[in-house]
mmCIF file with all atom_site columns, C-alpha atoms in Angstrom:
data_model
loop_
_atom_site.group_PDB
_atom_site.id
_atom_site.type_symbol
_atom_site.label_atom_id
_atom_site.label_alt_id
_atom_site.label_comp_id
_atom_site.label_asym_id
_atom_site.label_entity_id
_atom_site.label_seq_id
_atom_site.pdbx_PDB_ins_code
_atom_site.Cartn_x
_atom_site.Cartn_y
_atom_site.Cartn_z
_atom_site.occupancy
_atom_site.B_iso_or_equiv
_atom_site.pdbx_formal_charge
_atom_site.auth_seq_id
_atom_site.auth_comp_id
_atom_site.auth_asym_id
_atom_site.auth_atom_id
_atom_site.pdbx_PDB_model_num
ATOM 1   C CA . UNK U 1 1   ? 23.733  -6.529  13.088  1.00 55.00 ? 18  UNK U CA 1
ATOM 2   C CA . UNK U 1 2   ? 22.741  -7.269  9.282   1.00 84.00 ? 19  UNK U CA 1
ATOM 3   C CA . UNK U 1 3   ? 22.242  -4.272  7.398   1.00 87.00 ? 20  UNK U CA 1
ATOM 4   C CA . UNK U 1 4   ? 19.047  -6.035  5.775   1.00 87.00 ? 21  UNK U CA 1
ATOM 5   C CA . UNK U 1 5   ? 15.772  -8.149  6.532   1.00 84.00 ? 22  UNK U CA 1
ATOM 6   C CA . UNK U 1 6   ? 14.404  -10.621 4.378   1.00 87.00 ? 23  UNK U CA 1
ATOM 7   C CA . UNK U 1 7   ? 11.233  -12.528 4.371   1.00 85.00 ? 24  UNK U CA 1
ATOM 8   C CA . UNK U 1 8   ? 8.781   -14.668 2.694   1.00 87.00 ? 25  UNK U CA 1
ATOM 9   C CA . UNK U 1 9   ? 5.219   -13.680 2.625   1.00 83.00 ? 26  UNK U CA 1
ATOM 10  C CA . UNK U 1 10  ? 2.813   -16.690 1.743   1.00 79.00 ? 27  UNK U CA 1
ATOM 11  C CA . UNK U 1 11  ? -0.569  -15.912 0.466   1.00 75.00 ? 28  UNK U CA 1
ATOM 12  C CA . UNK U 1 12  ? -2.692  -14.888 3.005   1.00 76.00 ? 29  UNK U CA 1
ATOM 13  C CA . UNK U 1 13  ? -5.682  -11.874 3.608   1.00 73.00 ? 30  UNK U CA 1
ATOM 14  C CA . UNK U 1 14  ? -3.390  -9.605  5.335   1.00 79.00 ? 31  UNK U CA 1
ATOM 15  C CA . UNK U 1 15  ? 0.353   -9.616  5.940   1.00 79.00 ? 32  UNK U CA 1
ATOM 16  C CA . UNK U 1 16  ? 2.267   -6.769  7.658   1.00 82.00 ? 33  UNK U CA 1
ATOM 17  C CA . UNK U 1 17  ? 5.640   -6.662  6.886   1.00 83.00 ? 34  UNK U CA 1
ATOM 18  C CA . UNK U 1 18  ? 6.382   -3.693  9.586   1.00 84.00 ? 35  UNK U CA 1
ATOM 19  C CA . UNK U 1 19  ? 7.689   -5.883  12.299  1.00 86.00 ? 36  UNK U CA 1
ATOM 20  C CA . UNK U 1 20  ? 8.298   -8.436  10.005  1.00 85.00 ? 37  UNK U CA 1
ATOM 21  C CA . UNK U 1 21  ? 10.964  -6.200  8.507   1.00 88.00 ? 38  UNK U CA 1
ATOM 22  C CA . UNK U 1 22  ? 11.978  -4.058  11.181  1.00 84.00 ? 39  UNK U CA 1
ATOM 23  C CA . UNK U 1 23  ? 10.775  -1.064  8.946   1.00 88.00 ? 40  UNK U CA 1
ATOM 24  C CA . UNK U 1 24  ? 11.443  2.589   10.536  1.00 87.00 ? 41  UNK U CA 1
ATOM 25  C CA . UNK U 1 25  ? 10.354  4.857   8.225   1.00 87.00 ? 42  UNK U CA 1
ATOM 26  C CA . UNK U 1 26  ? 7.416   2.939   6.548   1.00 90.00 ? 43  UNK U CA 1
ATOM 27  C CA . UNK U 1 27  ? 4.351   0.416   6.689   1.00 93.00 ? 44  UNK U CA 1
ATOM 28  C CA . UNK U 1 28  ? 3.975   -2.189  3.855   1.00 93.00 ? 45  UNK U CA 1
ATOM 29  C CA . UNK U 1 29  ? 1.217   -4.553  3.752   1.00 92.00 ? 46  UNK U CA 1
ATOM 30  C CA . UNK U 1 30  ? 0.157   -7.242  1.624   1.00 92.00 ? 47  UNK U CA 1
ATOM 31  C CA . UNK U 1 31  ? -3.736  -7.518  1.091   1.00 93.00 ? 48  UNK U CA 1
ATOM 32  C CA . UNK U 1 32  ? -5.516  -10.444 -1.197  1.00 94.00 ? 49  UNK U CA 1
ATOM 33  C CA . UNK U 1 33  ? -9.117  -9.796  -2.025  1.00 96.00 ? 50  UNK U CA 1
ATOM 34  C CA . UNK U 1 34  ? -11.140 -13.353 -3.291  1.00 96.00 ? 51  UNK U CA 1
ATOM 35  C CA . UNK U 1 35  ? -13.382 -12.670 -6.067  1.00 97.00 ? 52  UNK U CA 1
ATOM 36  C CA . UNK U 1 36  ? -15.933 -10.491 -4.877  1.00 98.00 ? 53  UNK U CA 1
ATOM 37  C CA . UNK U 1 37  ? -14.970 -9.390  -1.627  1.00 97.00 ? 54  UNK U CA 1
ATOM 38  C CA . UNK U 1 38  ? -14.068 -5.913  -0.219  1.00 95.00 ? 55  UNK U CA 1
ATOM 39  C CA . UNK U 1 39  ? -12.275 -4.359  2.628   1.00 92.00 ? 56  UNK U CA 1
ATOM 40  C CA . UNK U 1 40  ? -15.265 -4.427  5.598   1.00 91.00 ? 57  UNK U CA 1
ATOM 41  C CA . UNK U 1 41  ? -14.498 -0.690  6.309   1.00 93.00 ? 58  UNK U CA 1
ATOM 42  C CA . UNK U 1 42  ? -14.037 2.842   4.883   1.00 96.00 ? 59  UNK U CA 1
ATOM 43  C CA . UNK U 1 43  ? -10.841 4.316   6.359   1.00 95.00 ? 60  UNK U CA 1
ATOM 44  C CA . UNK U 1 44  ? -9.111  7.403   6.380   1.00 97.00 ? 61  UNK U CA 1
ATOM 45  C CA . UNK U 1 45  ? -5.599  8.302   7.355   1.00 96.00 ? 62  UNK U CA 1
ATOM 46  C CA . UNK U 1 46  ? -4.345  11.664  10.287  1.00 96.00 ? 63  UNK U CA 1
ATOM 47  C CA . UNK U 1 47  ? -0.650  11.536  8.679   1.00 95.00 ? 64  UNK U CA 1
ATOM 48  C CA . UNK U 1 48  ? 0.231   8.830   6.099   1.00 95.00 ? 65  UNK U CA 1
ATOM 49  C CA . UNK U 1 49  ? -0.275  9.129   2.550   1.00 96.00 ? 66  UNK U CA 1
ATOM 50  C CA . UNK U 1 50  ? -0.726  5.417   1.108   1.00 96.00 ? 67  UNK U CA 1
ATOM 51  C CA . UNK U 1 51  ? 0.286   4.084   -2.313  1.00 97.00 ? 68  UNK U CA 1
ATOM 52  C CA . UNK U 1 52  ? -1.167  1.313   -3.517  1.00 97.00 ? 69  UNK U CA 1
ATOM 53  C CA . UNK U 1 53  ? 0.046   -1.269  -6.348  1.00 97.00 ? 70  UNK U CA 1
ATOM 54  C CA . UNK U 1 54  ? -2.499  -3.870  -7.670  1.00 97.00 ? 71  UNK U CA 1
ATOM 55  C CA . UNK U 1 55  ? -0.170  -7.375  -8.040  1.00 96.00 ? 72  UNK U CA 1
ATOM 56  C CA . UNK U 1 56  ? -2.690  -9.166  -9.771  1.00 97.00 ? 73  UNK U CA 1
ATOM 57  C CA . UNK U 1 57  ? -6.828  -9.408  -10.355 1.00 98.00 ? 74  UNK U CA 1
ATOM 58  C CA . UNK U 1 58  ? -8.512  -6.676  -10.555 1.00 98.00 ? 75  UNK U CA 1
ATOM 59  C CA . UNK U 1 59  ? -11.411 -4.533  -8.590  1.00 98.00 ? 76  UNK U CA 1
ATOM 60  C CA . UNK U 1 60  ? -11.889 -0.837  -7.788  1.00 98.00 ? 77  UNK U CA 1
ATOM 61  C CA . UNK U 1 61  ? -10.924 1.552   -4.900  1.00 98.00 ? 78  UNK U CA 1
ATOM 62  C CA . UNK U 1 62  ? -13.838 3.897   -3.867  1.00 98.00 ? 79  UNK U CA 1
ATOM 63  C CA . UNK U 1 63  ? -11.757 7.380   -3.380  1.00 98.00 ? 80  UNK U CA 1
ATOM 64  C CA . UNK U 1 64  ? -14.421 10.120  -1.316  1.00 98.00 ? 81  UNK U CA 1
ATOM 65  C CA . UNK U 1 65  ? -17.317 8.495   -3.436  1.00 97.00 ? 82  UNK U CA 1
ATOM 66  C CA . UNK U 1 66  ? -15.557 8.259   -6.669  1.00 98.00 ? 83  UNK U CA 1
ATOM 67  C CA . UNK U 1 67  ? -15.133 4.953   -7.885  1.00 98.00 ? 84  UNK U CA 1
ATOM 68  C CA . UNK U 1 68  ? -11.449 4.135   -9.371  1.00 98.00 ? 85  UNK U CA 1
ATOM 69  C CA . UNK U 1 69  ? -11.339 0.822   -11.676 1.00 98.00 ? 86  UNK U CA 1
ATOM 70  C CA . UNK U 1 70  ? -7.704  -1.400  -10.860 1.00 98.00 ? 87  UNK U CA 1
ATOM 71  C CA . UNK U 1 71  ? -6.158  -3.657  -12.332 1.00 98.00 ? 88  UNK U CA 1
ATOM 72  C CA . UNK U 1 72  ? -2.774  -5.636  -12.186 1.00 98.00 ? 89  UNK U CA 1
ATOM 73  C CA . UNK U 1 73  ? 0.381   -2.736  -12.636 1.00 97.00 ? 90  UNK U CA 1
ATOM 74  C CA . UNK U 1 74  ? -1.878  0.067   -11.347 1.00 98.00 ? 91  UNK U CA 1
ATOM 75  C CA . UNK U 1 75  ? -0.441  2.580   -8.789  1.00 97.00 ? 92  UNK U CA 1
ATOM 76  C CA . UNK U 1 76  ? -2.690  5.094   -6.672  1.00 97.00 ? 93  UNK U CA 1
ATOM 77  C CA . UNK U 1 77  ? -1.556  7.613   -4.692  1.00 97.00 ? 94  UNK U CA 1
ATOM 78  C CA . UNK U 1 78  ? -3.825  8.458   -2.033  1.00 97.00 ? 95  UNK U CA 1
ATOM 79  C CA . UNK U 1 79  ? -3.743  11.341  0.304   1.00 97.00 ? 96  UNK U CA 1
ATOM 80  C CA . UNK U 1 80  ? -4.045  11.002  4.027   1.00 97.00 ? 97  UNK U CA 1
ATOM 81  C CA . UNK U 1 81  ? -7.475  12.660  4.700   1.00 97.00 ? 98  UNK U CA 1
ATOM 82  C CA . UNK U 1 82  ? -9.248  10.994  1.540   1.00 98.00 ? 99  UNK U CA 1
ATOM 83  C CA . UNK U 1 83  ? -12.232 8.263   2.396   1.00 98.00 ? 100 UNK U CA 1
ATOM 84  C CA . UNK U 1 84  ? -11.063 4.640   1.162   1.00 97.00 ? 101 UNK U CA 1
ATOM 85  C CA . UNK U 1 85  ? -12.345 1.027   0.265   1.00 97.00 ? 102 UNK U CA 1
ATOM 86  C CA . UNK U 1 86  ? -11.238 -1.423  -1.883  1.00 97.00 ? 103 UNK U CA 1
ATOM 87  C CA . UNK U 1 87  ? -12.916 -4.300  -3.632  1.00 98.00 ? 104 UNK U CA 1
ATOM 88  C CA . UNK U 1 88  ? -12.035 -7.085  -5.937  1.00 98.00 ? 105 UNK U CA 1
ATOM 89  C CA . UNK U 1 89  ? -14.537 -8.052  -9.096  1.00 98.00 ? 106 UNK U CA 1
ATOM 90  C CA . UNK U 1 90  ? -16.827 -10.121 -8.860  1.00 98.00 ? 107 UNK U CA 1
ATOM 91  C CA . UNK U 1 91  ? -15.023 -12.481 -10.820 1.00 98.00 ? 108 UNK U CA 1
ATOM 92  C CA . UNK U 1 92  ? -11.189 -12.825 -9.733  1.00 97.00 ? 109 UNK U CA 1
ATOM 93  C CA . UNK U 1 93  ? -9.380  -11.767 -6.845  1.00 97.00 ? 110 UNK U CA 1
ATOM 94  C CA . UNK U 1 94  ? -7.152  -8.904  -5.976  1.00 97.00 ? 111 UNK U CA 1
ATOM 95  C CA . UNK U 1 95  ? -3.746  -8.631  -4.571  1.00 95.00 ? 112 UNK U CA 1
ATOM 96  C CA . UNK U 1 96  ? -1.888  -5.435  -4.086  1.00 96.00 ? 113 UNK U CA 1
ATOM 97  C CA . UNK U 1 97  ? 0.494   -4.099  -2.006  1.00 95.00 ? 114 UNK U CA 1
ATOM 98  C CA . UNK U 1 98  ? 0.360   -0.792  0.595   1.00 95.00 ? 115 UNK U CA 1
ATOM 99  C CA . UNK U 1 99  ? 2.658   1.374   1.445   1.00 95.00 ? 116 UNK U CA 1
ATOM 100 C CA . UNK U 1 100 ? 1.808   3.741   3.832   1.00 94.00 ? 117 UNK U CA 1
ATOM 101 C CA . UNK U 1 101 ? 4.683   7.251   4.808   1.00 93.00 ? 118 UNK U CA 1
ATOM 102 C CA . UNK U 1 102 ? 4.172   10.233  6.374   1.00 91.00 ? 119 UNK U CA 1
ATOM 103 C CA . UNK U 1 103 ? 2.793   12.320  3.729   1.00 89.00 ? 120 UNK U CA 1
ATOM 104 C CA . UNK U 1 104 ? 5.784   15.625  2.990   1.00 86.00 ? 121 UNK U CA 1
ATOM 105 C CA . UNK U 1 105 ? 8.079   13.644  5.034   1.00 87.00 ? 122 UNK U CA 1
ATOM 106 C CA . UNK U 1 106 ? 10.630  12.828  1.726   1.00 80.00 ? 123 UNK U CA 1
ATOM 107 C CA . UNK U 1 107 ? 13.347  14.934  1.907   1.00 79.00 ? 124 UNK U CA 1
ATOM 108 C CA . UNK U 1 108 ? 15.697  13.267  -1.148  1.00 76.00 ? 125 UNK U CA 1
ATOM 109 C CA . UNK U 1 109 ? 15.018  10.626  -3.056  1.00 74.00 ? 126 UNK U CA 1
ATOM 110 C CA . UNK U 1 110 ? 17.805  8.361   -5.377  1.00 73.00 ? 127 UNK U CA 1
ATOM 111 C CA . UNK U 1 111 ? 19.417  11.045  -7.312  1.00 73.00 ? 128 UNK U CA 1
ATOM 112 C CA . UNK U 1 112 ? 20.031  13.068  -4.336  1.00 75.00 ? 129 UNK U CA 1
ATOM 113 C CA . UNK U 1 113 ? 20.145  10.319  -1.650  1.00 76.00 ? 130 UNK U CA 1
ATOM 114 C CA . UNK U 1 114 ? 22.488  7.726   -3.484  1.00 75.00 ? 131 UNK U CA 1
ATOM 115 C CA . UNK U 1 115 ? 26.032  7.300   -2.827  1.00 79.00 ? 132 UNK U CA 1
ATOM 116 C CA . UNK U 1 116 ? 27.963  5.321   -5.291  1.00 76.00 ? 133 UNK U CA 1
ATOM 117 C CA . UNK U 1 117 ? 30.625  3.093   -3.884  1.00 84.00 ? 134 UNK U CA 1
ATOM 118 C CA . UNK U 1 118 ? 33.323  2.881   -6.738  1.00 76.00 ? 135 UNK U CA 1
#
């Protein structure tokens, strides 16, 4: 068995890269907004925390009634119980990435997870 998955993602409104992947500790997803268009629902999470990077275009995120401008190189953090919905402007689309982890769950990160192979 490989010790990595690779894929190519081509453009569509909603990839999932979980099975795509074989991810165990995380969801990604790839989401493209046309100009003008949101996400048809306000969600909320029980568990996962979600961070979100705008790829390109811009929009807004509406965060428990407070709207949050995006554009491309933003990064949002947003906790799991916190009311969501994302729209591109009216203009150009939006493409961003999600990636959704059990919120606490990170017990080390680089620094303390890395081992260096001389």
């Amino acid at each position: 068995m490989s010790n990595f998955s690779k894929v190519s993602v081509a453009p569509d409104v909603r990839t999932e890269l979980h099975d795509k992947l074989s991810l165990t500790g995380a969801e990604v997803s790839i989401n493209n907004l046309p100009a003008g268009a949101g996400v048809p629902f306000i969600h909320s999470h029980q568990k996962n925390e979600e961070i979100y990077v705008i790829l390109s275009g811009k929009g807004k995120v509406i965060i428990d009634g407070e709207s949050v401008i995006l554009e491309a190189g933003d990064w949002v953090r947003i906790s799991p119980a916190a009311k969501r919905q994302f729209f591109a402007a009216d203009d150009t689309a939006m493409i961003f990435a999600c990636i959704q982890v059990r919120e606490n769950s990170l017990e080390g990160f680089t620094k303390d997870d890395a081992v260096i192979d001389a």
